[in-house]
Amino acid sequence: MSLPVDLSTTLGNAWFPSPIFTASGCASSGKELAQFFALKDVGAIVTKSVMSKPRHGRPTPRMAETPSGMLNSIGLQGPGIDSFLANDVPWLLEQKARVVVSIAGETIEEYSTLARKLRSVSGISAVEVNISCPNVENRGLVFACDPDASRRVIDGVRKTIGGELPIIAKLSPDVTNLPEIARGVVDAGADALALINTVLGMVINVDTMKPHLGGKTGGLSGPAIKPIAVRAVYQVHAALPEVPILGMGGVSSGRDAFELILAGASAVSIGTASFGNPTALIRIQNELRDILAAKGFATLQQAVGFAHREETQ
Amino acid sequence: MSLPVDLSTTLGNAWFPSPIFTASGCASSGKELAQFFALKDVGAIVTKSVMSKPRHGRPTPRMAETPSGMLNSIGLQGPGIDSFLANDVPWLLEQKARVVVSIAGETIEEYSTLARKLRSVSGISAVEVNISCPNVENRGLVFACDPDASRRVIDGVRKTIGGELPIIAKLSPDVTNLPEIARGVVDAGADALALINTVLGMVINVDTMKPHLGGKTGGLSGPAIKPIAVRAVYQVHAALPEVPILGMGGVSSGRDAFELILAGASAVSIGTASFGNPTALIRIQNELRDILAAKGFATLQQAVGFAHREETQ
Amino acid sequence: MATINKSATQINATILSNKRVGSYHQILINVGDVVKNCRPGNFVAISVGGDSSKMILRRAFAISRVSENSQYGGSMELIVAPHGSGSKWLCSLPEGSELDIVAPLGTAFGIPTEPINALLIGGGYGSAPLFGLADVLKARNCKVDMLLGASVGAKIYAPLEGKRSVNSLKIYTEDGSMGEKGRVTESLLEIVSNRGIDVIYSCGPMGMLRAITELVAATDVIHQCAVEESMACGIGICMTCVLPVENEDGQVAMLRSCIDGPVMDGSKVKWDLVGQIPEVQQ
Amino acid sequence: MATINKSATQINATILSNKRVGSYHQILINVGDVVKNCRPGNFVAISVGGDSSKMILRRAFAISRVSENSQYGGSMELIVAPHGSGSKWLCSLPEGSELDIVAPLGTAFGIPTEPINALLIGGGYGSAPLFGLADVLKARNCKVDMLLGASVGAKIYAPLEGKRSVNSLKIYTEDGSMGEKGRVTESLLEIVSNRGIDVIYSCGPMGMLRAITELVAATDVIHQCAVEESMACGIGICMTCVLPVENEDGQVAMLRSCIDGPVMDGSKVKWDLVGQIPEVQQ
Ligand SMILES: Cc1cc2nc3c(=O)[nH]c(=O)nc-3n(C[C@H](O)[C@H](O)[C@H](O)COP(=O)(O)OP(=O)(O)OC[C@H]3O[C@@H](n4cnc5c(N)ncnc54)[C@H](O)[C@@H]3O)c2cc1C
Ligand SMILES: Cc1cc2nc3c(=O)[nH]c(=O)nc-3n(C[C@H](O)[C@H](O)[C@H](O)COP(=O)(O)OP(=O)(O)OC[C@H]3O[C@@H](n4cnc5c(N)ncnc54)[C@H](O)[C@@H]3O)c2cc1C
Ligand SMILES: Cc1cc2nc3c(=O)[nH]c(=O)nc-3n(C[C@H](O)[C@H](O)[C@H](O)COP(=O)(O)O)c2cc1C
Ligand SMILES: Cc1cc2nc3c(=O)[nH]c(=O)nc-3n(C[C@H](O)[C@H](O)[C@H](O)COP(=O)(O)O)c2cc1C
Ligand code: FES
Ligand code: FES
């Protein structure tokens, strides 16, 4: 009844057969999901943000379920970049998955160090730079909340990594002026933007009468934040129509993914939805294909930013 | 089994028998709810933000339900301050309700004009200054997103209204640094803070493939944003422990209200919950009383900010 | 004390029966004395999805008919189209389930004190409140004709008992699968003049209400229509459900269709401004 | 291909029966061939609240026992305490309801190749997986003693069939309403030495597991415990469920209790560091 839809997409010079990616921190390094679907069948595996050294992360409890959402405070537990590059990346490439490596740092220097190590790794599709981390050199102020620090992180990564590997700068929605931050990191060399990271939130445990999470505050994710994600993608796409966006935030169905694509996303990461449903990516990818076909789109590309059509005509 | 709990609270020099208030824009001017409970039985009626002239508001559709939340874009439809003061306030006072009048403006001057008109009205308990409005004199930038504009609005209102009527400045969570904005308006003369207004969001209608709301973006409210509200109240109470907070955002049970109180709220507004349940305020007030008693609090005041106790001991 | 939402109450109602009828579900609920205050045109607002639902807003449904003397005390009938997740949930509930409802809400159809010739026009599930209305009009010795329309036959709701309370019933479907092929507006003016219609009572999609208003604009016929706007609260506190309506001074006001409606004077609704914002007059 | 979550699948299971037993619900579900891969200690992750639920995360429950030869094909038994909204929803489901489950997940209790003397200790619903374990141990000719504890008698889960598979069963309640007054740790060391216990298998509150570990630390007894940490995903992708555990190099790692547990070597868990963060070693 409907023609096959070309789902392929690009972020900078990286090509992906499908716009449905995992979200950083919501697929670990991929191995855990491989039991549920072939990793090569989705657009890309975005790995958990890795830092230069191994990290234990934050104390437990690390999560709280909230209405249609959850809070997490993992604190970037991970093996460190060396172990990650030695063990996890080769395995992912063996699976023929597209790999987007997410990096995180506590200093501008750390991001550059990470970029230097990535530079020599062949086979990865792109690097996602998670700048929603506290900057230890500036009173723990999150990089992504500071236009200047954001720019400097991306600038450092760009200079270190060279011109080839696409850089996706991942931004936080917890800012007054998201398009301004976006413009800054694009000027500094980001090829694409990832929107949105979690929203800062807190739950108080009514029994202990203290913050529930070991880390006190946590990041809100899941369907609860979807309207914020749609707004962020729409706003940034309106301001920077040429910059590809990896959209995310509460996507749990093909319709949700389609909403973000209409708002301006060229690809969509699925985070929290995988916790509730290990095969979420495959289901969402199939539903998205059906919706695009039903709406008469021959290619995904035609739908990207389609909700803006009034303004641009 | 449990002793009666003293629920009374104060915001600046205004006293309220209960900390449970309506939220501005979620109770119209009170008349509509009077069928469901006696308005004097709750802490206060916070009226819909009124502007100096009558307004039609935004085009429909004005709402979209979202997971555990809703988006609205009403656009401050209302009768204007003169009609409001002539008709609505006297009626509320007749009901023996405590009245908090919410005002909104498009210019700093408009806020002062509104304050001038309020100055001469006796019987109202406080004025809530809704600064989450676009500033027509500054490219429509929302006052509450601009520390300087926020301060100037409150400064203007304080100077006009004199020293008697408590000013509650209502802030938006859509900012990078909420404590900074809070500190600014307190310095400018706010006696209390109302946290939080809705979070900017958007829904795209998958059928029309355009933004669903007539006003394109809308304000996200309801349980979905509760973790953001708890975080905002906690953060601001930590920064300004002496400043009373009227907390709100997704409260729909006594437990939710208690969470905000533990985080630092001296009173709690109920907004969206009244849409789903016209008697929500009464139920929440009763549940809160029971929880306070069960936890051994003799007065509401003892529980305010209790979740911070580690830091301050 | 209250002037708005007068006689509305929030109660728990029990589902007495839930039957599929064509594309709809006919749901009978036990509401006790609430029926005493229900008038044709009023609606009910129902919580959906249960305790742990992500749906936080009530759903509005026209009260199709009420009975004071059912074996359970007062009962109320609803005709529900399974549309999205809330209405589908409602349609899936078994007999005996409890519902949290607020009723009656909104304005009612104006009932003439004299016997008149009435034409009732329903689109889709819009026919639901018209049968209850027909009963009341018949009791006042009115002549009651009815036109029902829908896209397909399965979307025509016209129960046998209901048919008995009207003098004539004409059905239109867009695909011709039931009654005549076409729309209720097809030969409306003809019917109005042939039968000497004094008042049209209508309920259905906004496009239908607008078309009726425009057709009868040049006549003396009064047109009372029950509008359907997206509602967050149903009780007048949220301002989401507004429609541009001309008031006595000839100015356009954005009226709440939940408390100033759903029944409105069709000739006063500014149909061309729906979804827009009129200029502010001062 | 997969090394982690090997043999886990996501399927729709049907509730075959749901009975209240004391404070718990004994829920039997039809899971087909999945039972073939289930081992005592594994758990199942269940979607709760239905399609329009605001609860987005699965709930974890120990697999109490499985049967390959039930009249419906493979079936699995769960013992569910109605705790918060998710487990209460589960307990409220009637026979015939469909559940979306992922199973089997997590590590299993280690089964000795030689006949040993085993002591099984359960706290509250923690006894659930122990009866299935007892069957397996008996089949290997082990001697199986069991201690169960809870705050009150209604929270002791010890079905008749289950009792048959153990050599001895001793019950403790804190209020003395069933069995002896006290805790399972009361005379633990005595029992261990009197009966020549080789391995303790335990499941229950973290405090109980810690207490057992500390009591047997000076003995040669192996302590396999099934831990219970708050889990967002149950499949190793979220890192919320971590516990500080000593690895082979003597260093402390934050292990995921969903894939490196729930069954862990009690002596390796750094109980004093739970809820804290160990120093990073490099
Ligand atoms: C006064 C009034 C009387 C009504 N009478 C009937 C009736 O007798 N029978 C019947 O089947 N339906 C009736 N409706 C429409 C009914 O309210 C919607 O079909 C229902 O709200 C859809 O909810 P949902 O969760 O199934 O759909 P969703 O699309 O998931 O709902 C999402 C949101 O949009 C709102 N919404 C969606 N469609 C409509 C609509 N058509 N009208 C108003 N709000 C909508 C819902 O209330 C909800 O808040 C009436 C509506 C109004 C306002
Ligand atoms: C490996 C494992 C095995 C378990 N086996 C059983 C069993 O056999 N029988 C049984 O009754 N319960 C068992 N539990 C506990 C069960 O998972 C919780 O009681 C349940 O998740 C509570 O959900 P709720 O919605 O009722 O409560 P809520 O308190 O509303 O749940 C809120 C959130 O916290 C989490 N949570 C709350 N309490 C617990 C807890 N004790 N452990 C883990 N997560 C929790 C929930 O998963 C949910 O994400 C087990 C837990 C784990 C981790
Ligand atoms: C448990 C958890 C861990 C996360 N870890 C990371 C991370 O390491 N790096 C990162 O950039 N984002 C991380 N995120 C954010 C997600 O990648 C994503 O931006 C966010 O959760 C919104 O998408 P969702 O609603 O689909 O989950 C994490 C989110 C969750 C829930
Ligand atoms: C329909 C609607 C209208 C609102 N109108 C106003 C308003 O006029 N002035 C204002 O300060 N806040 C307004 N708000 C924001 C609420 O007062 C409140 O800050 C917000 O909704 C969060 O609380 P809640 O989740 O309990 O609704 C409105 C909210 C809604 C949902
Ligand atoms: S639906 Fe809220 S005012 Fe009409
Ligand atoms: S529960 Fe997600 S990693 Fe264990």
mmCIF file of N, CA, C and O and ligand atoms in Angstrom, chain C residues 231-234 236-241 256 258, ligand 5:
data_model
loop_
_atom_site.group_PDB
_atom_site.id
_atom_site.type_symbol
_atom_site.label_atom_id
_atom_site.label_comp_id
_atom_site.label_asym_id
_atom_site.label_seq_id
_atom_site.Cartn_x
_atom_site.Cartn_y
_atom_site.Cartn_z
ATOM 1 N N MET C 231 -11.526 20.849 26.170
ATOM 2 C CA MET C 231 -11.696 21.392 27.529
ATOM 3 C C MET C 231 -10.695 20.782 28.500
ATOM 4 O O MET C 231 -10.590 19.563 28.580
ATOM 5 N N ALA C 232 -10.017 21.617 29.271
ATOM 6 C CA ALA C 232 -9.114 21.071 30.281
ATOM 7 C C ALA C 232 -9.830 20.846 31.611
ATOM 8 O O ALA C 232 -9.571 19.876 32.303
ATOM 9 N N CYS C 233 -10.755 21.747 31.983
ATOM 10 C CA CYS C 233 -11.359 21.632 33.315
ATOM 11 C C CYS C 233 -12.861 21.357 33.291
ATOM 12 O O CYS C 233 -13.388 20.709 34.175
ATOM 13 N N GLY C 234 -13.570 21.893 32.322
ATOM 14 C CA GLY C 234 -15.018 21.691 32.250
ATOM 15 C C GLY C 234 -15.828 22.513 33.228
ATOM 16 O O GLY C 234 -17.053 22.453 33.214
ATOM 17 N N GLY C 236 -14.923 26.000 34.060
ATOM 18 C CA GLY C 236 -14.756 27.450 33.937
ATOM 19 C C GLY C 236 -13.509 28.042 34.543
ATOM 20 O O GLY C 236 -13.368 29.270 34.581
ATOM 21 N N ILE C 237 -12.567 27.220 34.997
ATOM 22 C CA ILE C 237 -11.408 27.812 35.672
ATOM 23 C C ILE C 237 -10.130 27.880 34.835
ATOM 24 O O ILE C 237 -9.142 28.433 35.280
ATOM 25 N N CYS C 238 -10.134 27.300 33.634
ATOM 26 C CA CYS C 238 -8.855 27.248 32.910
ATOM 27 C C CYS C 238 -8.790 28.141 31.673
ATOM 28 O O CYS C 238 -7.706 28.444 31.189
ATOM 29 N N MET C 239 -9.924 28.529 31.124
ATOM 30 C CA MET C 239 -9.986 29.399 29.943
ATOM 31 C C MET C 239 -9.421 28.753 28.678
ATOM 32 O O MET C 239 -8.966 29.460 27.778
ATOM 33 N N THR C 240 -9.452 27.443 28.593
ATOM 34 C CA THR C 240 -8.937 26.835 27.362
ATOM 35 C C THR C 240 -10.019 26.662 26.308
ATOM 36 O O THR C 240 -9.716 26.531 25.135
ATOM 37 N N CYS C 241 -11.286 26.656 26.705
ATOM 38 C CA CYS C 241 -12.365 26.186 25.832
ATOM 39 C C CYS C 241 -13.117 27.322 25.175
ATOM 40 O O CYS C 241 -14.290 27.178 24.845
ATOM 41 N N ARG C 256 -16.368 30.999 27.546
ATOM 42 C CA ARG C 256 -16.005 29.622 27.870
ATOM 43 C C ARG C 256 -17.128 28.677 27.468
ATOM 44 O O ARG C 256 -18.244 28.802 27.967
ATOM 45 N N CYS C 258 -17.559 25.775 28.333
ATOM 46 C CA CYS C 258 -17.976 24.850 29.392
ATOM 47 C C CYS C 258 -19.016 25.448 30.322
ATOM 48 O O CYS C 258 -19.836 24.722 30.881
HETATM 49 S S1 FES E 5 -12.739 23.894 30.103
HETATM 50 FE FE1 FES E 5 -11.742 25.107 31.572
HETATM 51 S S2 FES E 5 -12.709 27.026 31.317
HETATM 52 FE FE2 FES E 5 -13.828 25.734 30.027
#
